[in-house]
mmCIF file of C-alpha atoms in Angstrom:
data_model
loop_
_atom_site.group_PDB
_atom_site.id
_atom_site.type_symbol
_atom_site.label_atom_id
_atom_site.label_comp_id
_atom_site.label_asym_id
_atom_site.label_seq_id
_atom_site.Cartn_x
_atom_site.Cartn_y
_atom_site.Cartn_z
ATOM 1 C CA MET A 270 -0.203 -0.087 -0.078
ATOM 2 C CA PHE A 271 1.128 3.475 -0.611
ATOM 3 C CA HIS A 272 0.480 6.553 1.215
ATOM 4 C CA PHE A 273 1.296 10.242 0.779
ATOM 5 C CA ASN A 274 4.046 11.177 3.457
ATOM 6 C CA PRO A 275 4.586 15.138 3.611
ATOM 7 C CA MET A 276 8.432 15.062 4.640
ATOM 8 C CA ALA A 277 10.305 17.705 6.553
ATOM 9 C CA GLY A 278 12.659 19.986 4.105
ATOM 10 C CA ASN A 279 16.201 20.208 4.085
ATOM 11 C CA ALA A 280 16.291 23.899 4.913
ATOM 12 C CA CYS A 281 18.072 24.942 8.013
ATOM 13 C CA PHE A 282 17.145 28.631 7.647
ATOM 14 C CA ARG A 283 15.119 30.835 5.360
ATOM 15 C CA GLY A 284 16.117 34.216 4.568
ATOM 16 C CA TRP A 285 14.784 36.991 2.324
ATOM 17 C CA GLY A 286 16.563 39.522 0.487
ATOM 18 C CA GLY A 287 15.554 41.435 -2.530
ATOM 19 C CA GLY A 288 12.246 39.317 -2.687
ATOM 20 C CA ASN A 289 14.042 36.040 -2.990
ATOM 21 C CA SER A 290 13.700 33.352 -0.705
ATOM 22 C CA TRP A 291 16.931 31.279 0.233
ATOM 23 C CA ILE A 292 17.321 27.730 2.045
ATOM 24 C CA ARG A 293 20.360 25.582 3.082
ATOM 25 C CA VAL A 294 20.244 22.178 1.371
ATOM 26 C CA GLY A 295 22.723 19.113 2.001
ATOM 27 C CA TRP A 296 22.419 15.252 2.322
ATOM 28 C CA LYS A 297 21.097 14.252 5.706
ATOM 29 C CA PRO A 298 21.931 10.838 7.126
ATOM 30 C CA PRO A 299 19.039 8.471 7.847
ATOM 31 C CA SER A 300 18.287 7.448 11.638
ATOM 32 C CA THR A 301 20.100 4.593 13.098
ATOM 33 C CA GLY A 302 19.279 1.300 11.830
ATOM 34 C CA ILE A 303 17.800 2.653 8.582
ATOM 35 C CA PHE A 304 19.705 2.774 5.002
ATOM 36 C CA LYS A 305 19.301 5.571 2.770
ATOM 37 C CA LEU A 306 19.210 5.146 -1.010
ATOM 38 C CA ASN A 307 19.797 8.129 -3.340
ATOM 39 C CA ILE A 308 19.268 7.601 -7.097
ATOM 40 C CA ASP A 309 19.125 9.849 -10.118
ATOM 41 C CA GLY A 310 18.932 9.615 -13.942
ATOM 42 C CA ALA A 311 20.649 11.540 -16.760
ATOM 43 C CA SER A 312 19.859 12.167 -20.099
ATOM 44 C CA LYS A 313 22.001 13.872 -22.650
ATOM 45 C CA GLY A 314 19.466 15.581 -24.888
ATOM 46 C CA ASN A 315 16.277 14.389 -23.722
ATOM 47 C CA PRO A 316 15.977 12.265 -25.529
ATOM 48 C CA GLY A 317 19.488 11.339 -25.568
ATOM 49 C CA LYS A 318 22.322 9.297 -24.115
ATOM 50 C CA ALA A 319 21.162 8.102 -20.696
ATOM 51 C CA GLY A 320 22.355 6.511 -17.448
ATOM 52 C CA ALA A 321 20.845 5.600 -14.000
ATOM 53 C CA GLY A 322 22.909 5.717 -10.870
ATOM 54 C CA GLY A 323 22.247 5.648 -7.356
ATOM 55 C CA LEU A 324 24.211 4.580 -3.931
ATOM 56 C CA ILE A 325 23.082 3.083 -0.490
ATOM 57 C CA ARG A 326 24.482 4.651 2.778
ATOM 58 C CA ASN A 327 24.083 3.940 6.482
ATOM 59 C CA HIS A 328 23.201 6.307 9.198
ATOM 60 C CA GLU A 329 26.870 7.308 9.426
ATOM 61 C CA GLY A 330 27.116 8.279 5.922
ATOM 62 C CA ARG A 331 29.215 4.977 5.087
ATOM 63 C CA TRP A 332 29.233 3.531 1.550
ATOM 64 C CA VAL A 333 27.323 0.158 1.488
ATOM 65 C CA ALA A 334 26.887 -0.258 -2.056
ATOM 66 C CA GLY A 335 26.162 1.712 -5.549
ATOM 67 C CA PHE A 336 25.377 1.244 -9.256
ATOM 68 C CA CYS A 337 25.401 2.953 -12.683
ATOM 69 C CA HIS A 338 23.752 2.012 -15.699
ATOM 70 C CA ASN A 339 23.881 2.604 -19.052
ATOM 71 C CA ILE A 340 20.499 2.486 -20.333
ATOM 72 C CA GLY A 341 20.826 3.618 -24.159
ATOM 73 C CA THR A 342 18.829 6.363 -25.546
ATOM 74 C CA THR A 343 15.822 7.651 -23.930
ATOM 75 C CA ASN A 344 14.079 10.744 -22.278
ATOM 76 C CA SER A 345 15.016 11.998 -18.596
ATOM 77 C CA LEU A 346 11.698 10.604 -17.081
ATOM 78 C CA GLU A 347 12.586 7.160 -18.117
ATOM 79 C CA ALA A 348 16.228 7.589 -16.814
ATOM 80 C CA GLU A 349 14.803 8.755 -13.446
ATOM 81 C CA VAL A 350 12.291 5.879 -13.137
ATOM 82 C CA THR A 351 14.952 3.417 -14.357
ATOM 83 C CA ALA A 352 17.011 4.513 -11.585
ATOM 84 C CA ILE A 353 14.655 4.032 -8.862
ATOM 85 C CA ARG A 354 13.797 0.546 -10.035
ATOM 86 C CA ASP A 355 17.663 -0.309 -10.383
ATOM 87 C CA GLY A 356 18.292 1.108 -7.022
ATOM 88 C CA LEU A 357 15.382 -0.757 -5.376
ATOM 89 C CA GLU A 358 16.548 -3.926 -6.871
ATOM 90 C CA LEU A 359 19.923 -3.753 -5.555
ATOM 91 C CA VAL A 360 18.452 -2.977 -2.054
ATOM 92 C CA ASN A 361 16.339 -6.241 -2.623
ATOM 93 C CA ARG A 362 19.298 -8.123 -3.568
ATOM 94 C CA LEU A 363 21.201 -7.195 -0.508
ATOM 95 C CA GLY A 364 18.367 -8.077 1.561
ATOM 96 C CA LEU A 365 18.017 -4.517 3.421
ATOM 97 C CA THR A 366 14.885 -3.399 4.904
ATOM 98 C CA ASN A 367 13.990 -0.047 6.483
ATOM 99 C CA VAL A 368 15.311 2.095 3.561
ATOM 100 C CA ASP A 369 14.750 5.742 2.855
ATOM 101 C CA VAL A 370 14.693 6.479 -0.812
ATOM 102 C CA GLU A 371 15.237 9.780 -2.003
ATOM 103 C CA THR A 372 15.337 11.283 -5.669
ATOM 104 C CA ASP A 373 15.226 14.827 -7.175
ATOM 105 C CA SER A 374 12.768 13.809 -9.790
ATOM 106 C CA LYS A 375 9.548 15.029 -8.109
ATOM 107 C CA LEU A 376 7.521 13.820 -11.321
ATOM 108 C CA ALA A 377 8.626 10.259 -10.752
ATOM 109 C CA VAL A 378 7.649 10.483 -7.014
ATOM 110 C CA GLN A 379 4.216 11.587 -8.223
ATOM 111 C CA LEU A 380 3.998 8.559 -10.761
ATOM 112 C CA ILE A 381 4.980 6.158 -8.244
ATOM 113 C CA ALA A 382 2.583 7.408 -5.806
ATOM 114 C CA GLY A 383 -0.247 7.222 -8.396
ATOM 115 C CA SER A 384 -1.254 10.953 -7.819
ATOM 116 C CA ILE A 385 -0.827 11.455 -11.562
ATOM 117 C CA PHE A 386 -1.498 9.051 -14.296
ATOM 118 C CA SER A 387 1.702 7.255 -15.457
ATOM 119 C CA VAL A 388 2.582 7.560 -19.154
ATOM 120 C CA GLU A 389 2.620 4.539 -21.192
ATOM 121 C CA ARG A 390 6.315 4.562 -21.852
ATOM 122 C CA VAL A 391 7.231 3.984 -17.939
ATOM 123 C CA ASN A 392 4.216 2.069 -17.179
ATOM 124 C CA SER A 393 6.193 -1.189 -16.528
ATOM 125 C CA LEU A 394 9.100 0.610 -14.770
ATOM 126 C CA VAL A 395 6.594 2.234 -12.294
ATOM 127 C CA ASN A 396 4.745 -1.172 -11.546
ATOM 128 C CA ASP A 397 8.136 -2.725 -11.176
ATOM 129 C CA CYS A 398 8.921 -0.015 -8.423
ATOM 130 C CA ARG A 399 5.647 -0.507 -6.554
ATOM 131 C CA ARG A 400 6.400 -4.289 -6.326
ATOM 132 C CA LEU A 401 9.623 -3.679 -5.402
ATOM 133 C CA MET A 402 8.894 -1.408 -2.512
ATOM 134 C CA GLU A 403 6.173 -3.811 -1.269
ATOM 135 C CA GLU A 404 8.675 -6.695 -1.223
ATOM 136 C CA ILE A 405 11.101 -4.989 0.491
ATOM 137 C CA GLY A 406 9.207 -3.370 3.369
ATOM 138 C CA SER A 407 9.338 -0.269 5.287
ATOM 139 C CA THR A 408 10.690 1.934 2.383
ATOM 140 C CA THR A 409 9.670 5.595 1.989
ATOM 141 C CA LEU A 410 10.178 7.320 -1.427
ATOM 142 C CA ARG A 411 10.357 10.960 -1.419
ATOM 143 C CA HIS A 412 11.402 14.006 -3.469
ATOM 144 C CA VAL A 413 14.434 16.150 -2.356
ATOM 145 C CA TYR A 414 16.227 18.946 -3.997
ATOM 146 C CA ARG A 415 19.339 18.263 -6.380
ATOM 147 C CA GLU A 416 21.836 19.735 -3.840
ATOM 148 C CA ALA A 417 20.839 16.767 -1.444
ATOM 149 C CA ASN A 418 21.342 14.221 -4.310
ATOM 150 C CA ALA A 419 24.652 15.089 -5.703
ATOM 151 C CA CYS A 420 26.375 11.727 -5.179
ATOM 152 C CA ALA A 421 23.848 9.893 -7.218
ATOM 153 C CA ASP A 422 23.957 12.698 -9.849
ATOM 154 C CA ILE A 423 27.672 11.762 -10.421
ATOM 155 C CA LEU A 424 26.825 8.084 -10.707
ATOM 156 C CA ALA A 425 24.317 8.550 -13.146
ATOM 157 C CA ASN A 426 26.302 10.644 -15.250
ATOM 158 C CA LEU A 427 28.642 8.069 -15.342
ATOM 159 C CA GLY A 428 26.224 5.489 -16.331
ATOM 160 C CA VAL A 429 26.066 7.378 -19.661
ATOM 161 C CA VAL A 430 29.456 6.331 -20.679
ATOM 162 C CA VAL A 431 29.608 2.927 -18.965
ATOM 163 C CA ASP A 432 29.048 -0.163 -20.717
ATOM 164 C CA GLY A 433 25.851 -1.991 -19.294
ATOM 165 C CA LEU A 434 25.447 -2.273 -15.480
ATOM 166 C CA GLU A 435 28.153 -1.722 -13.055
ATOM 167 C CA VAL A 436 27.583 -2.453 -9.372
ATOM 168 C CA PHE A 437 30.349 -0.932 -6.718
ATOM 169 C CA ALA A 438 30.977 -2.687 -3.430
ATOM 170 C CA ASN A 439 33.398 0.178 -2.633
ATOM 171 C CA ALA A 440 32.876 3.931 -3.840
ATOM 172 C CA PRO A 441 34.322 4.627 -7.324
ATOM 173 C CA SER A 442 37.015 7.421 -7.017
ATOM 174 C CA CYS A 443 34.566 9.914 -8.952
ATOM 175 C CA VAL A 444 32.289 10.164 -6.207
ATOM 176 C CA ALA A 445 34.603 10.035 -3.256
ATOM 177 C CA HIS A 446 34.865 14.107 -2.647
ATOM 178 C CA GLN A 447 31.287 14.374 -2.728
ATOM 179 C CA LEU A 448 30.713 11.343 -0.465
ATOM 180 C CA TYR A 449 33.085 13.243 1.856
ATOM 181 C CA ASN A 450 31.315 16.427 1.971
ATOM 182 C CA ASP A 451 27.966 14.793 2.499
ATOM 183 C CA ALA A 452 29.131 12.782 5.617
ATOM 184 C CA ILE A 453 30.465 16.036 7.165
ATOM 185 C CA GLY A 454 27.466 17.822 6.544
ATOM 186 C CA VAL A 455 28.368 20.392 3.700
ATOM 187 C CA GLU A 456 25.266 22.422 2.885
ATOM 188 C CA TYR A 457 24.525 24.415 -0.333
ATOM 189 C CA SER A 458 22.446 27.707 -0.680
ATOM 190 C CA ARG A 459 19.219 27.451 -2.906
ATOM 191 C CA GLN A 460 16.860 30.148 -4.025
ATOM 192 C CA MET A 461 13.472 29.321 -3.976
ATOM 193 C CA LYS A 462 10.215 30.326 -5.234
ATOM 194 C CA GLN A 463 8.230 28.000 -2.858
ATOM 195 C CA HIS A 464 8.863 25.353 -0.519
ATOM 196 C CA ALA A 465 7.182 21.807 -0.732
ATOM 197 C CA ASP A 466 8.017 18.504 -0.093
ATOM 198 C CA ILE A 467 6.026 15.203 -1.062
ATOM 199 C CA GLY A 468 6.807 11.754 -0.497
ATOM 200 C CA VAL A 469 5.470 7.969 -0.717
ATOM 201 C CA ARG A 470 5.544 5.196 1.631
ATOM 202 C CA GLY A 471 5.427 1.531 0.886
ATOM 203 C CA GLU A 472 4.652 -1.137 3.695
#
């Protein structure tokens, strides 16, 4: 079963200047005993050469596993939903439960939640994501801003240029710097027009 789950934002403060609203955004570790899966998709041209990528971390921000996947030529939405499916498959393969799943694609979250109609091109992927969330149990899928999803973005772009699917037991060197920044709590300024988070939980 899926439920909307309004989530707290990543803002540490909000300030106004010249009519602009700013927040501070960064990756946040999950609670003790919970894993976090961040995923992203990339499409160079939309449609164009596309990749998916993601990583699983524990409550200390330590690397558990990750992946990147060359998915051929497609649009950004299919790349985003493929990344969620691939990430959930990795979680399932590792036998993990109690997983927070984060993506910077609000549209992908809405599709999986069923709050908007799925387009035919991604119907099968959306159904796969829903099935995997039910199989894993205790999973929450939510939208975050891209600044909180930077490691997954690096891996998605790596997926554009690799052959096939690669799974990493250890973090590849290209993501090491951002992984460290996330672990020590580095945050970034983001200009906002409005502030809202949406999410969906599988149980």
